[in-house]
Tab-separated table of C-alpha atoms in Angstrom:
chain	number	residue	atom	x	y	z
A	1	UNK	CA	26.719	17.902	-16.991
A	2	UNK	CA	24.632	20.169	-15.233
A	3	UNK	CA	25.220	23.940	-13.928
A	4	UNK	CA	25.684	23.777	-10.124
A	5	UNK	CA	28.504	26.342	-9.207
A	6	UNK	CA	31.645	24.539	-7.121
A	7	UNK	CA	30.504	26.818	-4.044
A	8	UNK	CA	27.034	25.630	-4.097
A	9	UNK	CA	28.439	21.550	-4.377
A	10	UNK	CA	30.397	22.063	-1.595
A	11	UNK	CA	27.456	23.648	0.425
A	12	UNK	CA	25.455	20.823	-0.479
A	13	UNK	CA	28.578	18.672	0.702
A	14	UNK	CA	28.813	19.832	4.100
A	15	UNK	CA	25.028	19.984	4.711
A	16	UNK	CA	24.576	15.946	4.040
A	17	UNK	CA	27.523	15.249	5.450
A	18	UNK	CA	25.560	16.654	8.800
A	19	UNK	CA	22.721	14.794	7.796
A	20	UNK	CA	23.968	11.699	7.489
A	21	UNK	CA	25.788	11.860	11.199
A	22	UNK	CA	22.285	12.474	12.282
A	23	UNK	CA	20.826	9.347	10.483
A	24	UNK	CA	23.571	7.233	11.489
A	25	UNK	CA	23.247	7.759	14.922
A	26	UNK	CA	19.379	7.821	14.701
A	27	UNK	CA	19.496	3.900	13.134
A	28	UNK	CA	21.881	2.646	15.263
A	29	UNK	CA	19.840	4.091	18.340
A	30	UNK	CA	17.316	1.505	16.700
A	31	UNK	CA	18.236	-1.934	18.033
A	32	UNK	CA	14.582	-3.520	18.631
A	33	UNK	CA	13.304	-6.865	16.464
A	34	UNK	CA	10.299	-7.833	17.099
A	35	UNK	CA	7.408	-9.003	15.383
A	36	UNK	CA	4.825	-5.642	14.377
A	37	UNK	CA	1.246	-5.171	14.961
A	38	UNK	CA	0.190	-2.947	11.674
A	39	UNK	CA	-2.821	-0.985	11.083
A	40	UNK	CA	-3.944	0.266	7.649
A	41	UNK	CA	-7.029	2.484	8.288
A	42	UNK	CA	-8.724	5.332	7.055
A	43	UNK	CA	-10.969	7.013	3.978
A	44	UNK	CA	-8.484	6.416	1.229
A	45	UNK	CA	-7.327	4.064	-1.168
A	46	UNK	CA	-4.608	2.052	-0.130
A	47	UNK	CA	-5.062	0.029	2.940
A	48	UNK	CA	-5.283	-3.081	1.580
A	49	UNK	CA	-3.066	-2.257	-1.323
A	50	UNK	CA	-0.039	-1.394	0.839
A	51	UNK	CA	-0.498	-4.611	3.366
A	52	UNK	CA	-0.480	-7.019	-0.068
A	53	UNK	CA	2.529	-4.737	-0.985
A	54	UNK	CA	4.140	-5.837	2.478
A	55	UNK	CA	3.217	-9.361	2.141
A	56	UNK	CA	4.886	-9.480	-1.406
A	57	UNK	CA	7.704	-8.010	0.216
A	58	UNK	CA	7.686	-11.017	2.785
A	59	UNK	CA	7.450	-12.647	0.408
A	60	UNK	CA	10.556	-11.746	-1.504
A	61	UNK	CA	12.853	-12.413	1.282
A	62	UNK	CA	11.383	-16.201	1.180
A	63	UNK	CA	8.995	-15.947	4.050
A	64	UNK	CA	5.503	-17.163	4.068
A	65	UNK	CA	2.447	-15.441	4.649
A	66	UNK	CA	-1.310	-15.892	5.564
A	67	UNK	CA	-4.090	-14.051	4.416
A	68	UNK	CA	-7.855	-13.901	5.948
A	69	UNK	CA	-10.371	-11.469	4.112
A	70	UNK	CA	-13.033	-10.679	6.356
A	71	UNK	CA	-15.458	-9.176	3.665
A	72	UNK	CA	-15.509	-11.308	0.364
A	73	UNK	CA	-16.241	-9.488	-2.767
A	74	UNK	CA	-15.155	-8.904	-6.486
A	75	UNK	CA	-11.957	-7.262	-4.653
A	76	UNK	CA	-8.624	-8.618	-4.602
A	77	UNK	CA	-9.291	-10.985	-7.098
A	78	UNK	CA	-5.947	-9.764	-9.209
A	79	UNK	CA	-3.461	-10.088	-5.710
A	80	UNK	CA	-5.165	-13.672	-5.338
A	81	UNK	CA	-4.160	-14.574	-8.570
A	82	UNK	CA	-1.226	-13.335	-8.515
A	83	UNK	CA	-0.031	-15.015	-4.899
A	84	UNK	CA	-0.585	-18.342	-6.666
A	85	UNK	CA	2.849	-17.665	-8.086
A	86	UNK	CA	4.386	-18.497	-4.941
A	87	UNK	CA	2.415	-21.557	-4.572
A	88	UNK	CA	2.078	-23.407	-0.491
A	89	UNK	CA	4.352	-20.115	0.499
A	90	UNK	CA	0.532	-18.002	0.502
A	91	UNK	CA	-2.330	-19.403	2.788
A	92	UNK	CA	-5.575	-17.650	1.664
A	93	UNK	CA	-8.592	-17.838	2.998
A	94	UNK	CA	-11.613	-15.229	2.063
A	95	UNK	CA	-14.303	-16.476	4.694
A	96	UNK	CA	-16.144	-13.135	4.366
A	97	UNK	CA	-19.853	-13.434	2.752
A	98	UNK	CA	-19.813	-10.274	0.747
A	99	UNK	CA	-20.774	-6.368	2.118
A	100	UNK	CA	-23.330	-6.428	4.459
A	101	UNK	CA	-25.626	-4.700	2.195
A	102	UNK	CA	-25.232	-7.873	-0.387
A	103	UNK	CA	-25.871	-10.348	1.922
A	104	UNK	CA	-28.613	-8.211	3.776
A	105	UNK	CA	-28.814	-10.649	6.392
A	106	UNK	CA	-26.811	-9.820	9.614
A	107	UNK	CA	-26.862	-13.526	11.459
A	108	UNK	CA	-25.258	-14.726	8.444
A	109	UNK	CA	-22.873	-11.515	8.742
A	110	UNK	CA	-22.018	-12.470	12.298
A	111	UNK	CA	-21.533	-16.584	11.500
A	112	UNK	CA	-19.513	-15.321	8.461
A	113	UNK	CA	-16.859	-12.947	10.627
A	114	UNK	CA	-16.806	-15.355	13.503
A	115	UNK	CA	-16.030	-18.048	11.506
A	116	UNK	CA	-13.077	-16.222	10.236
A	117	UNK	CA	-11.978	-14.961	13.208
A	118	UNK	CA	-11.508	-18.578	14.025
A	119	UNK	CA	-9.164	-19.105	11.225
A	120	UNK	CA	-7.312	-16.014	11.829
A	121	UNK	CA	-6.453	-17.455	15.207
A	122	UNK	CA	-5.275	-20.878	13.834
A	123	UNK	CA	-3.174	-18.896	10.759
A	124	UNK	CA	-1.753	-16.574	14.296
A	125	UNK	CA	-0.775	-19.624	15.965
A	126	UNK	CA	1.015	-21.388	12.562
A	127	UNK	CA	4.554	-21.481	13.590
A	128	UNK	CA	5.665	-21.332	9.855
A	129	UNK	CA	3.912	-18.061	8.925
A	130	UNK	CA	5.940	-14.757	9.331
A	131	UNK	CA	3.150	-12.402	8.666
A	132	UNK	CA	-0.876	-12.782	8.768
A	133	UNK	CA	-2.974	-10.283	7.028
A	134	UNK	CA	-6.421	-9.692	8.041
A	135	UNK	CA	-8.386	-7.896	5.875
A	136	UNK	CA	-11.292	-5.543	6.661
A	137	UNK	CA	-11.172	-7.004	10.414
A	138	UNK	CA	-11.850	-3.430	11.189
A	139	UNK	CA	-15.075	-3.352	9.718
A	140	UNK	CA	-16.159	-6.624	11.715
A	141	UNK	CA	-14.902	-5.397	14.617
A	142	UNK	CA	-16.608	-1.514	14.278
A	143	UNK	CA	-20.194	-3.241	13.763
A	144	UNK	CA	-19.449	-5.427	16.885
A	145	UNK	CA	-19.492	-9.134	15.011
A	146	UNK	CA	-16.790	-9.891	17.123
A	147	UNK	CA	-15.505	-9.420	20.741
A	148	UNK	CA	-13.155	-6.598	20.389
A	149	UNK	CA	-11.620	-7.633	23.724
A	150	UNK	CA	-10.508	-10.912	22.824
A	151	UNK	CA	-9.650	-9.640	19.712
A	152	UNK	CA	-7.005	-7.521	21.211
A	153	UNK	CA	-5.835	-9.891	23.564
A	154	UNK	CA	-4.951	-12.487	21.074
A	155	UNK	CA	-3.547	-9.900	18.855
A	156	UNK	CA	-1.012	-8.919	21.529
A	157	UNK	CA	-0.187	-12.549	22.675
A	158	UNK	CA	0.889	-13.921	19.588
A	159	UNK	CA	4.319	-14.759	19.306
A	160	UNK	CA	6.847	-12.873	19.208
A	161	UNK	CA	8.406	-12.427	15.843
A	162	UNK	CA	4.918	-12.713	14.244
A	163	UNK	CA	3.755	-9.636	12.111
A	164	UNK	CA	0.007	-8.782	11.670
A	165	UNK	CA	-1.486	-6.524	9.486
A	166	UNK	CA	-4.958	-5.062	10.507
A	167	UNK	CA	-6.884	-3.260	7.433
A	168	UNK	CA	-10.119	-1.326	7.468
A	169	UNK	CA	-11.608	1.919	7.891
A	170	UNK	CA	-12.327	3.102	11.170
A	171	UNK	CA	-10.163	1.307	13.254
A	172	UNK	CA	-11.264	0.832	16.903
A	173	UNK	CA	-9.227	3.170	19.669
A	174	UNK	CA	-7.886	-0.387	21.346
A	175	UNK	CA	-6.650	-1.963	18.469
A	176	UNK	CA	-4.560	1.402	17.774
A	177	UNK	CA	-2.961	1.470	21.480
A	178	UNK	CA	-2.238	-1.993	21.655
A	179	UNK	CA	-0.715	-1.320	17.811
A	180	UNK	CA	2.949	-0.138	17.120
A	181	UNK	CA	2.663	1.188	13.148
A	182	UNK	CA	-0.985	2.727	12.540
A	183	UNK	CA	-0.909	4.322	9.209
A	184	UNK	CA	-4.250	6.817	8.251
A	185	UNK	CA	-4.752	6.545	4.462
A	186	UNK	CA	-6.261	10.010	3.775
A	187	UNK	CA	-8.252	10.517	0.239
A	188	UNK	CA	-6.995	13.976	-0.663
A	189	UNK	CA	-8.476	13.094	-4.429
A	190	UNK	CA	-10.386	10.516	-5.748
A	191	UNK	CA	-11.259	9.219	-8.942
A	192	UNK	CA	-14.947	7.689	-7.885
A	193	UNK	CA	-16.089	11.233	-7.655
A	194	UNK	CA	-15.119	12.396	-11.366
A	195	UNK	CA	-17.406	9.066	-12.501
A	196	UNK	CA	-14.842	6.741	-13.211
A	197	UNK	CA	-15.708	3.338	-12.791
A	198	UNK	CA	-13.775	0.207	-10.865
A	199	UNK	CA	-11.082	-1.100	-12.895
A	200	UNK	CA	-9.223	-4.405	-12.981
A	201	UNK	CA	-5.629	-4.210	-11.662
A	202	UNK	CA	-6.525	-0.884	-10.084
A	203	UNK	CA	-9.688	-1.585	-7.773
A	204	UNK	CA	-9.679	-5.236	-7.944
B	1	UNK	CA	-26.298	-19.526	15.959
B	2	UNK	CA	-26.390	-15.797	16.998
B	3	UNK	CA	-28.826	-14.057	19.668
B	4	UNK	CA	-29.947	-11.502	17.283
B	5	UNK	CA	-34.168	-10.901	17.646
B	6	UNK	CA	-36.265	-11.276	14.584
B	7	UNK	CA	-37.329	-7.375	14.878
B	8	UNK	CA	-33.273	-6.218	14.654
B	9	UNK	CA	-33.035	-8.713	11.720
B	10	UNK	CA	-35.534	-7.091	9.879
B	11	UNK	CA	-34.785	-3.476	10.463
B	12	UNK	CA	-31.447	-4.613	9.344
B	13	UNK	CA	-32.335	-6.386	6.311
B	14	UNK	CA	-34.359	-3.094	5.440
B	15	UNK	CA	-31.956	-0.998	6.018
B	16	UNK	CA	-29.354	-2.659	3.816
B	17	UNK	CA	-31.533	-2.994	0.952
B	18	UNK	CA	-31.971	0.822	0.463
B	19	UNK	CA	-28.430	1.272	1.262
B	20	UNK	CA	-27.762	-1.636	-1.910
B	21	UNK	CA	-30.414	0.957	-3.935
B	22	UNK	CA	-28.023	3.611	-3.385
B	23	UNK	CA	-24.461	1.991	-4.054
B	24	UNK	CA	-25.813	0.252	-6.906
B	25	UNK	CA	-27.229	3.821	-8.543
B	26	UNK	CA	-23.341	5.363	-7.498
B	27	UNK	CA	-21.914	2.514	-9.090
B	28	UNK	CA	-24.163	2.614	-12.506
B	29	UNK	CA	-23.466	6.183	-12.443
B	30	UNK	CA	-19.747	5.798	-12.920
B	31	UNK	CA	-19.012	4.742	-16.368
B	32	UNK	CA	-15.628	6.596	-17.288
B	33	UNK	CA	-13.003	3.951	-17.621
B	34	UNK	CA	-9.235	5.362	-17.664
B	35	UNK	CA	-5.950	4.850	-17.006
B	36	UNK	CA	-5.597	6.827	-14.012
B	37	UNK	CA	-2.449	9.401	-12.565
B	38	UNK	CA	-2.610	8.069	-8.962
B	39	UNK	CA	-0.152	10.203	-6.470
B	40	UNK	CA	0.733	8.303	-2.619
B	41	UNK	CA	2.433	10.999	-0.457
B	42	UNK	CA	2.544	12.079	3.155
B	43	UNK	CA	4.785	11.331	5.793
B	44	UNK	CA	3.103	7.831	6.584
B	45	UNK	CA	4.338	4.766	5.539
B	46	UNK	CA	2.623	2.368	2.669
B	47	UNK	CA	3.533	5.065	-0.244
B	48	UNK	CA	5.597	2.537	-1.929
B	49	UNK	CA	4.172	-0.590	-0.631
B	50	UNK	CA	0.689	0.087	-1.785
B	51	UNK	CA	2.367	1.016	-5.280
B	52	UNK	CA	3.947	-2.049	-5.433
B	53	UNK	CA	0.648	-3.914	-3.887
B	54	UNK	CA	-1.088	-1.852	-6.970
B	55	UNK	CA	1.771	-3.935	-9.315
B	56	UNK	CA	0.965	-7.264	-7.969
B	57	UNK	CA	-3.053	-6.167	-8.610
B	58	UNK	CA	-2.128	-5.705	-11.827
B	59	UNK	CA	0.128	-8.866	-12.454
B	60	UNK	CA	-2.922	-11.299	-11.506
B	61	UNK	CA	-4.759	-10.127	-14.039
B	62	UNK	CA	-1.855	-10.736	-16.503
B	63	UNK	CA	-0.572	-7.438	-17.874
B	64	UNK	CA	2.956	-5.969	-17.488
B	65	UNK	CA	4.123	-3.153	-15.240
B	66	UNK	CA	6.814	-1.118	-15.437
B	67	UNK	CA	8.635	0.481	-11.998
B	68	UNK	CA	11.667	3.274	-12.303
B	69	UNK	CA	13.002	3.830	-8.396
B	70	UNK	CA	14.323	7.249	-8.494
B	71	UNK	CA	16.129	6.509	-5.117
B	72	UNK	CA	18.189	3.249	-4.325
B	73	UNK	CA	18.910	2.027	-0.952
B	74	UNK	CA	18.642	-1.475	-0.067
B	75	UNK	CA	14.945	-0.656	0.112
B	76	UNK	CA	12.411	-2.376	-2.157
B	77	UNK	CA	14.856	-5.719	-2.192
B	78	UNK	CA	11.974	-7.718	-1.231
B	79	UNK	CA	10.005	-6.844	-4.043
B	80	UNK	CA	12.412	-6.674	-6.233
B	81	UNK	CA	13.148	-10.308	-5.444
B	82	UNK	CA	9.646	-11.060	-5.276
B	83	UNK	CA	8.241	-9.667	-8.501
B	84	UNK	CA	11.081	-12.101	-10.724
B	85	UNK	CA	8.264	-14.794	-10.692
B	86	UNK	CA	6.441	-12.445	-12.646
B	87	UNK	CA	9.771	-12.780	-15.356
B	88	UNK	CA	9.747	-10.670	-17.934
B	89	UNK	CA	6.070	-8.610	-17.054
B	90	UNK	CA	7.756	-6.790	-14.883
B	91	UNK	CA	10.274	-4.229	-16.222
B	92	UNK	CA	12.395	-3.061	-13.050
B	93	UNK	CA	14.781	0.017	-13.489
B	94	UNK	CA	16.407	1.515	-10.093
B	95	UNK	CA	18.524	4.574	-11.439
B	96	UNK	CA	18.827	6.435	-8.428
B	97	UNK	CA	21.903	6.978	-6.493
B	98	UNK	CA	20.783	6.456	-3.162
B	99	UNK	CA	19.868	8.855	-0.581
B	100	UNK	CA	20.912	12.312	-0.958
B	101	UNK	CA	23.012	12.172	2.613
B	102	UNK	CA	24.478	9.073	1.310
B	103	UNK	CA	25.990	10.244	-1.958
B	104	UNK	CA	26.889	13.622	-0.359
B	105	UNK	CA	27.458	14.913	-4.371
B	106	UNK	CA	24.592	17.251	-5.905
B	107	UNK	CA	25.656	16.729	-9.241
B	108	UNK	CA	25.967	13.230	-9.214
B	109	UNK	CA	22.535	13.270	-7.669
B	110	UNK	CA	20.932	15.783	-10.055
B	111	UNK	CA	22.221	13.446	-13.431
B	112	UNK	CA	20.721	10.501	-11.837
B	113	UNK	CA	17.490	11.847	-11.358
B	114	UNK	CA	17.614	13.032	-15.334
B	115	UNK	CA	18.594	9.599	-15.837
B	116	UNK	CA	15.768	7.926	-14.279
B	117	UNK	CA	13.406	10.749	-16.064
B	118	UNK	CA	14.620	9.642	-19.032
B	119	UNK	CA	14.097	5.906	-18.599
B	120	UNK	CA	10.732	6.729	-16.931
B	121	UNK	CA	9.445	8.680	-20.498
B	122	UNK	CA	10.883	4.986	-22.242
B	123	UNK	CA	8.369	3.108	-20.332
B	124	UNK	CA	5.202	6.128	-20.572
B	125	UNK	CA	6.320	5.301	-24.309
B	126	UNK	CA	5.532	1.375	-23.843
B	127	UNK	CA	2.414	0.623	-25.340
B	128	UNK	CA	3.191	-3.127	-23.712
B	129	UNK	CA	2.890	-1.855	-20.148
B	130	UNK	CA	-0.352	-1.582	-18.510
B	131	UNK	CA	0.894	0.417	-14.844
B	132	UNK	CA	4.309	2.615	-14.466
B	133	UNK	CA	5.450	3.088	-10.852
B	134	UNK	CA	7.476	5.567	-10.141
B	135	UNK	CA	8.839	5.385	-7.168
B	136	UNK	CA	10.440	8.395	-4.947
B	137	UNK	CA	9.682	10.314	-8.173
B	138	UNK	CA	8.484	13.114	-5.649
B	139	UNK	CA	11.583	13.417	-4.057
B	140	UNK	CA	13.211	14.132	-6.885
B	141	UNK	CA	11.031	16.930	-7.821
B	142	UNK	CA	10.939	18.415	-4.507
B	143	UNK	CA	14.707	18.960	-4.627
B	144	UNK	CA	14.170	20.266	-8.224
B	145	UNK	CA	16.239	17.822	-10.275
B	146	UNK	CA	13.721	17.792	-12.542
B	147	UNK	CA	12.111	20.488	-14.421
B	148	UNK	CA	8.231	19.698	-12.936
B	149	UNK	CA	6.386	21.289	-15.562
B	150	UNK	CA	7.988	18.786	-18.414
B	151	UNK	CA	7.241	15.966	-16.369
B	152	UNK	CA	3.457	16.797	-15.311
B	153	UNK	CA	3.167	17.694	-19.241
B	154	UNK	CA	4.727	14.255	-20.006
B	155	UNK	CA	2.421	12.611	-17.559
B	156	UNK	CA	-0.623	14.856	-18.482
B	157	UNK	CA	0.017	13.267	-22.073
B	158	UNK	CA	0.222	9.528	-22.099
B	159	UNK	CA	-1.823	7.452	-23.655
B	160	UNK	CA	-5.068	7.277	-22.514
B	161	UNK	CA	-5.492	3.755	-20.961
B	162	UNK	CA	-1.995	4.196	-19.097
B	163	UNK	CA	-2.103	3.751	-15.108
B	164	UNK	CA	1.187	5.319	-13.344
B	165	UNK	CA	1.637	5.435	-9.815
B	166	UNK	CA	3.818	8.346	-8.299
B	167	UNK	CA	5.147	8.057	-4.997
B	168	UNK	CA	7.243	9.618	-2.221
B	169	UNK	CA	6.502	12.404	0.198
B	170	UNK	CA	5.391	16.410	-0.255
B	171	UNK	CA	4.211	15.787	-3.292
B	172	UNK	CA	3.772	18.951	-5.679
B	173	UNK	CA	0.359	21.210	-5.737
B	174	UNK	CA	1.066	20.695	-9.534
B	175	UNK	CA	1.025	17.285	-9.997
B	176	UNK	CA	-1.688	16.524	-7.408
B	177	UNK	CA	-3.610	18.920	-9.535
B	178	UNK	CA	-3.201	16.332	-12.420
B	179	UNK	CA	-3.785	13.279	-11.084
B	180	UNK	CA	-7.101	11.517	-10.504
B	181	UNK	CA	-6.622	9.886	-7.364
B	182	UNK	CA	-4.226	11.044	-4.912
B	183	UNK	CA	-3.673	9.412	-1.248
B	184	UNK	CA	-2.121	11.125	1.717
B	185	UNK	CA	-0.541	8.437	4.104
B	186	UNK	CA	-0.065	9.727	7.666
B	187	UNK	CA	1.573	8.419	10.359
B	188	UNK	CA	-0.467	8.386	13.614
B	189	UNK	CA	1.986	5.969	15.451
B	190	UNK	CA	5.237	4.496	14.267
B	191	UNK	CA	7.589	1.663	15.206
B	192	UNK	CA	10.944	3.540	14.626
B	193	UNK	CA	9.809	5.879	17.566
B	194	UNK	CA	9.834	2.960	20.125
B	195	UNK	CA	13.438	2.402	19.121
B	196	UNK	CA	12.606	-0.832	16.762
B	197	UNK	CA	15.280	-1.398	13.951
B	198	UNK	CA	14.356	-1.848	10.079
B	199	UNK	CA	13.607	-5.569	9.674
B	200	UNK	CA	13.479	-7.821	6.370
B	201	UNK	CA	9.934	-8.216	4.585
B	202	UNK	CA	8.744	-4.396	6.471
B	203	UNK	CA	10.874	-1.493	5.584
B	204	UNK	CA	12.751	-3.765	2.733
């Protein structure tokens, strides 16, 4: 039991009752399907997170999913391991060489993102994926290891039903307009700057 | 093969070697390891997703996780369905009542809230669970079901190697003051806007 008066219920009442006309009429003004172009950009924590989050998601309604990491690393390890629980229904490919100030050698940088570019395209054009993630593309594409252009262009022609998820700080300007969710992970807080360290299951 | 000169290749190497100086001093200077309060608000989408990506994180490197959803819908089906090949690590309680324009019925939705608070303390309590999400648990303090100060005191004081995710939008000055790492998701361009409907493995 709580202490809400029977005047203040019935305020309530009315008020959602409003509400939910509004919401009603706003979703069935929705009637689009259509396969999304996502971007997951910006400072904070999450970008990556929150497209594995959507391809578990995919997952859950029995759809399969493909996965290209553009920069290779001690990260994701845990979400790779754990996507093995769905066996054949995750393609994963980490073609990435590490951050460019590990590998410290930029022709290898370029080979490295242009090579998985190329399997991004072939994953894009697999008929029996329903969403392709492509992790830290936005950091190959801001240093220019790949043609932003044809990026774009193959981005948009894909088919129709297919979703993408672009991750990566600083997105480019082109990718955004030719994008229809663009989501700006801002770090209001982080723990980095009070000295605590990476952590398995949280940063990897 | 790349047309990158010999002189770029070397100013580049250079350059990334001081910059691997640098991020290798940052990350020997972080040594604090802790189970972290981690907030995801803002209007943006991701909140949940990248709490449940966080889950997954956690799942590949075997522990358990614990979510309480504060607010049903047919929202977070996918995951639902997704995280039962994780069995019994995963510990999934949704106690809300749905939307508050659904139930039309403050009362109703003010005892589910407790509800959920009260299953949400049973899982801080778990010494088996490695990550608690919990999901919408903003909303439910925004509309002050819940008294805020017992739950940032109940969050303030779990044990110490605890991670617990909090999610949902306009998150309180008081509990972003507690946690360690707190996200803001915004929304610079969004699908619903162009008139495209909710569709299986995105918005559920």
């Amino acid at each position: 039991m709580t202490d809400i008066s029977e005047e203040r219920a019935q305020r309530h009442k009315a008020r959602m009752q409003n509400r939910k006309a509004v919401q009603d009429a706003e979703v069935a003004a929705k009637t689009v399907e259509k396969g999304l172009l996502i971007v997951n950009t910006g400072p904070g924590k999450g970008k990556s997170t929150a497209a594995f989050g959507l391809a578990l998601r995919m997952l859950g309604h029995g759809r399969r999913v493909g996965v290209v990491q553009f920069i290779k690393g001690v990260w994701q390890t845990g979400e790779r391991e754990a996507f093995s629980a769905f066996g054949e229904r995750v393609v994963w490919h980490t073609m990435g060489e590490g951050f460019t100030w590990e590998t410290q050698d930029l022709e290898r940088d370029i080979t490295a993102a242009r090579r998985a570019w190329d399997k991004a395209r072939e994953l894009i054009g697999d008929p029996a994926l329903s969403l392709v993630v492509l992790d830290e593309l936005n950091i190959a594409l801001r240093y220019d290891y790949l043609d932003l252009a044809e990026v774009v262009d193959t981005l948009r022609n894909r088919r129709d039903d297919l979703h993408v998820v672009v991750t990566g700080r600083n997105a480019k300007p082109e990718l955004i307009a030719a994008a229809d969710l663009v989501t700006e992970m801002g770090a209001v807080k982080h723990h980095f700057a009070a000295g605590v360290k990476a952590q398995p299951g949280i940063e990897f």
